[in-house]
mmCIF file with all atom_site columns, C-alpha atoms in Angstrom:
data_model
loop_
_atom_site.group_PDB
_atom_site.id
_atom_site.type_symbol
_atom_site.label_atom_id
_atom_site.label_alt_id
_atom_site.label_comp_id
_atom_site.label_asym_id
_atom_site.label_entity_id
_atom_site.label_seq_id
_atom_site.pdbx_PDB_ins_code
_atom_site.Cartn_x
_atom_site.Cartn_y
_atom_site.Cartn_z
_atom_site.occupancy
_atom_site.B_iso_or_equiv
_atom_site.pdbx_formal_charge
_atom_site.auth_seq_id
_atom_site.auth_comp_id
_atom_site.auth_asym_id
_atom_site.auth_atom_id
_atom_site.pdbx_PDB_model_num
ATOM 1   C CA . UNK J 1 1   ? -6.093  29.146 46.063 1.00 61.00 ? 375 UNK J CA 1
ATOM 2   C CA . UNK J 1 2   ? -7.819  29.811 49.349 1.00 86.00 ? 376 UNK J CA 1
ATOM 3   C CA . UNK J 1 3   ? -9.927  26.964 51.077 1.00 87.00 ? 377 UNK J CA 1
ATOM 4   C CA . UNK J 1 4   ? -13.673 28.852 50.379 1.00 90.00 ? 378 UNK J CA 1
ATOM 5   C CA . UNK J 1 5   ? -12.371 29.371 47.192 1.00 87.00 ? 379 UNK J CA 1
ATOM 6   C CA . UNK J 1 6   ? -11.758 25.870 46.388 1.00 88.00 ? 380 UNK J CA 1
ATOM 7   C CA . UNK J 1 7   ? -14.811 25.114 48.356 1.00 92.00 ? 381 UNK J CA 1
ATOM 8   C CA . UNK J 1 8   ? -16.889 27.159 45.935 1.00 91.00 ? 382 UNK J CA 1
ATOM 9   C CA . UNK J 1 9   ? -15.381 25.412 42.983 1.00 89.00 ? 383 UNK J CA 1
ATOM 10  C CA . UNK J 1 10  ? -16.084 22.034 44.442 1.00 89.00 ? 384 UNK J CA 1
ATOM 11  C CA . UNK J 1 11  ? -19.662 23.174 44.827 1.00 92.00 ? 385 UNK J CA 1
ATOM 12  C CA . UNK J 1 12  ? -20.124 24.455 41.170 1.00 89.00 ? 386 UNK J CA 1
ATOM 13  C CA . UNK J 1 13  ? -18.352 21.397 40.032 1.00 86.00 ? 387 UNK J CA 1
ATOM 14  C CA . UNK J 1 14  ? -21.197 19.039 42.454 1.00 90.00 ? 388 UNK J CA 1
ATOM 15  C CA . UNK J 1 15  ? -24.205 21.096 41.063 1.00 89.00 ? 389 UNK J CA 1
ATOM 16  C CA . UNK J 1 16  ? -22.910 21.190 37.721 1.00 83.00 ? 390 UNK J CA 1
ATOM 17  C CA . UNK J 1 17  ? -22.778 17.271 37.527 1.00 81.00 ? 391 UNK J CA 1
ATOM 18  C CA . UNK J 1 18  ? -25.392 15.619 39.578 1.00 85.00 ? 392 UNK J CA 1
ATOM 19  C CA . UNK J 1 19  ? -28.837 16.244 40.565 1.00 86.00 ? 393 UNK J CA 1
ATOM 20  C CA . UNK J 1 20  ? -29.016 16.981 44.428 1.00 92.00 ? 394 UNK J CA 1
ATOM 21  C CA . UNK J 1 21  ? -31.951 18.126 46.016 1.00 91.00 ? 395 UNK J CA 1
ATOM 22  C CA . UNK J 1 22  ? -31.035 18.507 49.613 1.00 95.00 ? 396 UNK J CA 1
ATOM 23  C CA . UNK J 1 23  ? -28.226 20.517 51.019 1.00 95.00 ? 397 UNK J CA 1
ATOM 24  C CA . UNK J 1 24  ? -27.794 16.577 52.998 1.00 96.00 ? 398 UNK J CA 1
ATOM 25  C CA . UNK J 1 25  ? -26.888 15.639 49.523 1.00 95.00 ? 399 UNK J CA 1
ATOM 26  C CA . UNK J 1 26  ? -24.823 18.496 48.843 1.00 95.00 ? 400 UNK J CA 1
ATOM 27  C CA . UNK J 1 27  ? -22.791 18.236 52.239 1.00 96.00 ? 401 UNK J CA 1
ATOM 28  C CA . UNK J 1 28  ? -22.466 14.588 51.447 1.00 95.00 ? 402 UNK J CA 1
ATOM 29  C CA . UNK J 1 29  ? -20.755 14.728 47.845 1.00 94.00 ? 403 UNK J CA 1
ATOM 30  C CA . UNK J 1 30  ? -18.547 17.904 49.912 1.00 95.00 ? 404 UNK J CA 1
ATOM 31  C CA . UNK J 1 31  ? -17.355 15.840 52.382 1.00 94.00 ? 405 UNK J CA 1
ATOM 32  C CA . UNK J 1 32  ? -16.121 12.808 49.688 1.00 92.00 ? 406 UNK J CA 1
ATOM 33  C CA . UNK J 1 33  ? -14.436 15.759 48.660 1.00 90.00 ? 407 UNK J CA 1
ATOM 34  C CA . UNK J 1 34  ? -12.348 16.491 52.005 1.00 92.00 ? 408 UNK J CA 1
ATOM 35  C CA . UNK J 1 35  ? -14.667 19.532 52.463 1.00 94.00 ? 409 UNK J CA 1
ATOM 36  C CA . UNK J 1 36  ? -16.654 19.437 56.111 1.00 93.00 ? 410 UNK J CA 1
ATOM 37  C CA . UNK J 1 37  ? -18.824 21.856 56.593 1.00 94.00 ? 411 UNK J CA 1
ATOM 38  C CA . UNK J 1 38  ? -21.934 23.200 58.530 1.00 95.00 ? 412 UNK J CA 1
ATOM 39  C CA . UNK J 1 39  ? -25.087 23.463 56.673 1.00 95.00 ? 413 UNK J CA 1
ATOM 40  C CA . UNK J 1 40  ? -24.980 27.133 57.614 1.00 96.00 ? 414 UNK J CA 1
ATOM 41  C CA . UNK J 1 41  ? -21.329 27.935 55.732 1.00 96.00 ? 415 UNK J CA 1
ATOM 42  C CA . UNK J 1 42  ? -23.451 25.734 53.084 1.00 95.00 ? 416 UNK J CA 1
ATOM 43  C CA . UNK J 1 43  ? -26.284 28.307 52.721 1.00 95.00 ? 417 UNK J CA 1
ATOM 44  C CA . UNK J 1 44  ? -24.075 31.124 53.021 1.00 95.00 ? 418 UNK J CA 1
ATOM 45  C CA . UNK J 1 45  ? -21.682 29.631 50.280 1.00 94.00 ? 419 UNK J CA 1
ATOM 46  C CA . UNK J 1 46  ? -25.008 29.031 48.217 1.00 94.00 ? 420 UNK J CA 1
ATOM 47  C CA . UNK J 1 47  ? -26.307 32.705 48.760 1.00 92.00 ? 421 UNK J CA 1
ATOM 48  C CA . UNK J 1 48  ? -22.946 33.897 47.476 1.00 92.00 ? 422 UNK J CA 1
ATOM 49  C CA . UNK J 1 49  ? -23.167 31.484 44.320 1.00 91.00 ? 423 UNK J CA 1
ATOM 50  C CA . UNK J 1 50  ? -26.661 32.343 43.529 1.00 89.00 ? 424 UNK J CA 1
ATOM 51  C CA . UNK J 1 51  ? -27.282 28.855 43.550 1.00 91.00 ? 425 UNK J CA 1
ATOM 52  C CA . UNK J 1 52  ? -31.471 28.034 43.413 1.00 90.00 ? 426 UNK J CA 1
ATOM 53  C CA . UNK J 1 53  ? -33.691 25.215 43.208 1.00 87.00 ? 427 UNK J CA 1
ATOM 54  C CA . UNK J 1 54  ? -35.605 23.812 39.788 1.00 83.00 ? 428 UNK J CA 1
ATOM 55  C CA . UNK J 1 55  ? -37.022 21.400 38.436 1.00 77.00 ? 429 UNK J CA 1
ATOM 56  C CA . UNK J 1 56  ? -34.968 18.641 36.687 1.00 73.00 ? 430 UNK J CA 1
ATOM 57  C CA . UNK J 1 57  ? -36.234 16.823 33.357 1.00 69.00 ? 431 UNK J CA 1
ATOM 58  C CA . UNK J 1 58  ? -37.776 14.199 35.760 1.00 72.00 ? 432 UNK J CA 1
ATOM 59  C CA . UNK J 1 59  ? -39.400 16.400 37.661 1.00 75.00 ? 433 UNK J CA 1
ATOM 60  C CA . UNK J 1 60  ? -37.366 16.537 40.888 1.00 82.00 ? 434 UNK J CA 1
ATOM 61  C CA . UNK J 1 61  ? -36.226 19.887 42.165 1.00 88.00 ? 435 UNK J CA 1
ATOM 62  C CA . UNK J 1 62  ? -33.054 19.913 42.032 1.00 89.00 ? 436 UNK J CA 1
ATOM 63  C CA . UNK J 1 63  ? -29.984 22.928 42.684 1.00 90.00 ? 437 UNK J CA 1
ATOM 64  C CA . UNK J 1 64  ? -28.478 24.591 40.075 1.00 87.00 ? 438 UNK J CA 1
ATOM 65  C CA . UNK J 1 65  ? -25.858 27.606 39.393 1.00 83.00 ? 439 UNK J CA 1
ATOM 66  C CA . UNK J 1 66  ? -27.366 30.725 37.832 1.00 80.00 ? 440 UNK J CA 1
ATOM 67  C CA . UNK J 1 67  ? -28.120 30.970 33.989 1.00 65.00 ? 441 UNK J CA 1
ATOM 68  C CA . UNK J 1 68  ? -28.149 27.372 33.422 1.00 48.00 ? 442 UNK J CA 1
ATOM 69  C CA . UNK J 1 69  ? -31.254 26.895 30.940 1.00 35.00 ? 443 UNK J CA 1
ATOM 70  C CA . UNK J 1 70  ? -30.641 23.166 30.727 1.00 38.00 ? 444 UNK J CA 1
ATOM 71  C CA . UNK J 1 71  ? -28.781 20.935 32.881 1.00 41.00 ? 445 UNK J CA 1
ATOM 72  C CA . UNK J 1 72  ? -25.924 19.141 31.697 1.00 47.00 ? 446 UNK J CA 1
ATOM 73  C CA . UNK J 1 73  ? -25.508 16.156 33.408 1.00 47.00 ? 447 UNK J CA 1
ATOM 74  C CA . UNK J 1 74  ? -23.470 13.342 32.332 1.00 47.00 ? 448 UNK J CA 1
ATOM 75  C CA . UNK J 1 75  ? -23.616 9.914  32.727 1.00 48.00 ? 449 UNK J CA 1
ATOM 76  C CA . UNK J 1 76  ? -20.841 8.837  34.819 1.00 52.00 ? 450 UNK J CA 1
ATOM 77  C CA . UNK J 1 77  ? -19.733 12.303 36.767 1.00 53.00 ? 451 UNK J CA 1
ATOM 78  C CA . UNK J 1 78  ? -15.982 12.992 37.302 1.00 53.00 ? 452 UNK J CA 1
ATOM 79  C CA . UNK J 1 79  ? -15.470 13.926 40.895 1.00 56.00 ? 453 UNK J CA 1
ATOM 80  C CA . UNK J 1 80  ? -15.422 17.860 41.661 1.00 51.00 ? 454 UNK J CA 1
ATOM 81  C CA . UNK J 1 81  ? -11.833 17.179 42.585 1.00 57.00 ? 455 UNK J CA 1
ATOM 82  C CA . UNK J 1 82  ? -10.596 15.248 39.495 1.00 57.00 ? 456 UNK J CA 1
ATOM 83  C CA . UNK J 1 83  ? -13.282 18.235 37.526 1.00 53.00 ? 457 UNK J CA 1
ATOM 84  C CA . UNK J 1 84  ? -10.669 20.761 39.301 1.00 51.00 ? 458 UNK J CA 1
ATOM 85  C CA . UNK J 1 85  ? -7.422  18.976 38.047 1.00 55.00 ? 459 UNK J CA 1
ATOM 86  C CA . UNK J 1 86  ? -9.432  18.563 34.303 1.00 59.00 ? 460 UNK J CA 1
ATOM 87  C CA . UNK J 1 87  ? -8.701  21.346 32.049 1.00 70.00 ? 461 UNK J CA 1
ATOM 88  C CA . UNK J 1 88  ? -11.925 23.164 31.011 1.00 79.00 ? 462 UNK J CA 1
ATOM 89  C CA . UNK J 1 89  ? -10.966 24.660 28.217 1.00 83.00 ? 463 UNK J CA 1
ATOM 90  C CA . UNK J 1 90  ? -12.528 22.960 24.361 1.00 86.00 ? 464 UNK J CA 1
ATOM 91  C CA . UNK J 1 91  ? -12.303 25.500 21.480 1.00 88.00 ? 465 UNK J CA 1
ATOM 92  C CA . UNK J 1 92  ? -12.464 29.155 20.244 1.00 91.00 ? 466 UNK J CA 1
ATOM 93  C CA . UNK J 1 93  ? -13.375 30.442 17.575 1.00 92.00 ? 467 UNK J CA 1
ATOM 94  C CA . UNK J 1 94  ? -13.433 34.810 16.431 1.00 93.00 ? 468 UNK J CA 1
ATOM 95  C CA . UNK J 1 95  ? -16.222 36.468 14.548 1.00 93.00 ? 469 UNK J CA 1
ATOM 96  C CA . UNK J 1 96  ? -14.708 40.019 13.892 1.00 92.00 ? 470 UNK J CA 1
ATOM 97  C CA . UNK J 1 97  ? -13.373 41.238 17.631 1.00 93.00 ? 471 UNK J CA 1
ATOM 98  C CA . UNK J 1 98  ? -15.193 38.791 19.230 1.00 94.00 ? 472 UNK J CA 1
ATOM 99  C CA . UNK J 1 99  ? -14.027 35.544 20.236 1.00 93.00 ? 473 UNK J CA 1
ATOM 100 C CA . UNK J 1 100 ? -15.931 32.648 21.513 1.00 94.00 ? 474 UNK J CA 1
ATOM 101 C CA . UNK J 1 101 ? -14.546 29.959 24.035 1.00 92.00 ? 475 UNK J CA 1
ATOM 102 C CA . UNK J 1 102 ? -16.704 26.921 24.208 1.00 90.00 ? 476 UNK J CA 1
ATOM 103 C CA . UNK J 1 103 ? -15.367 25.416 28.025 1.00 87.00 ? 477 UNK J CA 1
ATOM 104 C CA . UNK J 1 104 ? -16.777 22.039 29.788 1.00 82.00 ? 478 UNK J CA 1
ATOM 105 C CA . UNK J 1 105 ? -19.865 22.669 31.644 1.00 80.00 ? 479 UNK J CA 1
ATOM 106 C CA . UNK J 1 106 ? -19.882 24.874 34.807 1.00 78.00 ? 480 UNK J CA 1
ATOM 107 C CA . UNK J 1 107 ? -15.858 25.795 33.450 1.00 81.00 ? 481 UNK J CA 1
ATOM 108 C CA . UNK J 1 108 ? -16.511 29.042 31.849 1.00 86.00 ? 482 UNK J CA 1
ATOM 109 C CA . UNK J 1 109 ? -17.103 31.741 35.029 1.00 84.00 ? 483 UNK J CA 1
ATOM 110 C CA . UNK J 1 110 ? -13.676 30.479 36.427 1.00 82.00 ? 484 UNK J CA 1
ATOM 111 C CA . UNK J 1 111 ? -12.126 30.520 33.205 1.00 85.00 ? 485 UNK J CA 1
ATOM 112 C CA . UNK J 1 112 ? -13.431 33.991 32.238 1.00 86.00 ? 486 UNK J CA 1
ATOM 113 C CA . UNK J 1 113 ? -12.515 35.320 35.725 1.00 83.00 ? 487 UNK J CA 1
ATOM 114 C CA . UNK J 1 114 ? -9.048  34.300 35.368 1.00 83.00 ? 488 UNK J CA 1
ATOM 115 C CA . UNK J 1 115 ? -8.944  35.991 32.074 1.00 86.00 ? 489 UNK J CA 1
ATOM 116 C CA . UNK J 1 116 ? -10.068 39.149 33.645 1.00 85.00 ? 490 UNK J CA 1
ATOM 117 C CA . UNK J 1 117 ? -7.679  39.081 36.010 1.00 83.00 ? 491 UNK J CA 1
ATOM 118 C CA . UNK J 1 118 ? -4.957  38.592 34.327 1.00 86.00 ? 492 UNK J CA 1
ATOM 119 C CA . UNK J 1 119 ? -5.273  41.464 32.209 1.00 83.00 ? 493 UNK J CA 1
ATOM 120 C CA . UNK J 1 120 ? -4.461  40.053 28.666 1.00 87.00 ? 494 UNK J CA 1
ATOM 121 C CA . UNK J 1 121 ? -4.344  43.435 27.021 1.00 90.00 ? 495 UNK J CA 1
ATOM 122 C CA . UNK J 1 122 ? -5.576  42.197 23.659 1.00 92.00 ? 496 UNK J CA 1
ATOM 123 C CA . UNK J 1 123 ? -9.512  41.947 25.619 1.00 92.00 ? 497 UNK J CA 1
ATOM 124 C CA . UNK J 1 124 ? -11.323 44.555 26.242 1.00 93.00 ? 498 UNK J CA 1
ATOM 125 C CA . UNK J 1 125 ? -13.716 41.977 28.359 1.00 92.00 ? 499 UNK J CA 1
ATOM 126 C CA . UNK J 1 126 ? -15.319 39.252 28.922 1.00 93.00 ? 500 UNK J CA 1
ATOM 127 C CA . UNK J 1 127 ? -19.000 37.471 29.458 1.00 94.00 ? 501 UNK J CA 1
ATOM 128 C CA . UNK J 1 128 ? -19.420 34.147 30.552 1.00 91.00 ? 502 UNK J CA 1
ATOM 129 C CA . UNK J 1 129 ? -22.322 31.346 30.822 1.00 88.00 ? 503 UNK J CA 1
ATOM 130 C CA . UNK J 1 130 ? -22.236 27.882 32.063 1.00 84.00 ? 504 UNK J CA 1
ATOM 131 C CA . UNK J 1 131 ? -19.798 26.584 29.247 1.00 87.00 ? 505 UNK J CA 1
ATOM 132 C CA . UNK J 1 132 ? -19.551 29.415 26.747 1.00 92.00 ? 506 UNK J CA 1
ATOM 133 C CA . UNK J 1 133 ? -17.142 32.504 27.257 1.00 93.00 ? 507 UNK J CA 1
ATOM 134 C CA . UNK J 1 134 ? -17.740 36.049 24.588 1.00 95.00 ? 508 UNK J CA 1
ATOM 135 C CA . UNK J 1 135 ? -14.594 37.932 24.705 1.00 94.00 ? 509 UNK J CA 1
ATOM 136 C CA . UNK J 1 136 ? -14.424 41.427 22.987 1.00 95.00 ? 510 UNK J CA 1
ATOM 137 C CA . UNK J 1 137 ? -11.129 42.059 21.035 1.00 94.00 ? 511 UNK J CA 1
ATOM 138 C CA . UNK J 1 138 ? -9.609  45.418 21.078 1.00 93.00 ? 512 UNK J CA 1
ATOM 139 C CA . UNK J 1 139 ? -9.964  46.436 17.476 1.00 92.00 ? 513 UNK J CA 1
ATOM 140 C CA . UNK J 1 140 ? -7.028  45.566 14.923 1.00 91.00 ? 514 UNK J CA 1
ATOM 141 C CA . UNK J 1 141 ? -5.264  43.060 17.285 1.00 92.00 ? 515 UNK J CA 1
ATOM 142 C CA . UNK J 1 142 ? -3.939  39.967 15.668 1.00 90.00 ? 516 UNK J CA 1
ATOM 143 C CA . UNK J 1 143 ? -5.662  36.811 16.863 1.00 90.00 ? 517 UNK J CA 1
ATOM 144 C CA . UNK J 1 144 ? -2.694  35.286 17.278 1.00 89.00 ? 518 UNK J CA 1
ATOM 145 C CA . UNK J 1 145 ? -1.480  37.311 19.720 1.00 88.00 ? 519 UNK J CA 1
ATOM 146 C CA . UNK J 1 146 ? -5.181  36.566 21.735 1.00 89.00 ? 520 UNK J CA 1
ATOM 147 C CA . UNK J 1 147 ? -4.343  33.119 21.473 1.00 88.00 ? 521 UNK J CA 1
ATOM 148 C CA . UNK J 1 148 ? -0.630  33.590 22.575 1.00 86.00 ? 522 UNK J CA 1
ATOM 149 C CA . UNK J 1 149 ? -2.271  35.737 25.786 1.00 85.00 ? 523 UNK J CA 1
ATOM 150 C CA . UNK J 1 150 ? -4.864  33.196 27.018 1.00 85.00 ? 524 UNK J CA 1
ATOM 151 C CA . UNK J 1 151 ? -2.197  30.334 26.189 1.00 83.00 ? 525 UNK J CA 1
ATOM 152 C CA . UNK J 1 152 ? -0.204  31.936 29.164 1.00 82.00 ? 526 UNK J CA 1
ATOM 153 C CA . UNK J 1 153 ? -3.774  31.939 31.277 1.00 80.00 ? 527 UNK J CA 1
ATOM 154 C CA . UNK J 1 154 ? -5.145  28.720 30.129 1.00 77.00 ? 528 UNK J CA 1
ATOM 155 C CA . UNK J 1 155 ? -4.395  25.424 28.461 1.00 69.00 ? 529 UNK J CA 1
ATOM 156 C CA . UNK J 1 156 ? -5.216  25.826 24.976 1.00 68.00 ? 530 UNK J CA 1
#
């Protein structure tokens, strides 16, 4: 994995787990990280992410990725690094030819990507959220053979 792309990671990982305000904040929790960076790579890397500002449940503005309706935080944060190492993967679960991968949050857009990219050719596609993948089956395959494919892309 390149170094912006691990950068990136360790940034969805930060803004996924803590509520930071500043990009001071953000460079901060980066650079506990072994990232250092200008704030300018830092506003490029959060144009490229989508990454906004709103309001927290106590009111503070805080960042956050795109199409997170509420903010999962938890109580004691894993570091982006050890969040990296952690496998994001939780359950799935079909409906028909659609599936339904429930991830840890802020997991799922990696996850999905690396599904698309790896061209399991029992999935038509995929569309992820913040922990929640939809994948669309090709029509008869055996959901075995899904979990088989994504077993060889993920840890199931």
């Amino acid at each position: 994995m390149k170094i912006k792309d691990r950068r990136l990671e360790a940034i969805k990982m930060i803004i996924s787990s803590k509520e930071l305000g500043s990009q001071e904040d953000v460079l901060a929790e980066l650079k506990r990280e072994g990232f250092t960076l200008t704030q300018a790579t830092l506003s490029r890397d959060f144009k490229q992410l989508k990454v906004a500002k709103a309001a927290s449940m106590n009111g503070q503005y805080v960042y956050v990725l795109p199409n997170e309706t509420m903010y999962k935080r938890v109580r004691k944060p894993m570091s982006a690094t050890e969040m990296m190492q952690t496998p994001g993967f939780l359950s799935i679960n079909f409906s028909g030819n659609i599936g339904v991968i429930r991830t840890r949050p802020g997991y799922a857009s990696s996850i999905a990507y690396n599904l698309d990219n790896n061209n399991v050719p029992e999935i038509l596609g995929t569309i992820a959220g913040d922990d929640t993948i939809f994948i669309v089956l090709k029509e008869g395959v055996d959901r075995d053979a899904v979990i088989q494919g994504l077993n060889e892309i993920i840890e199931i």
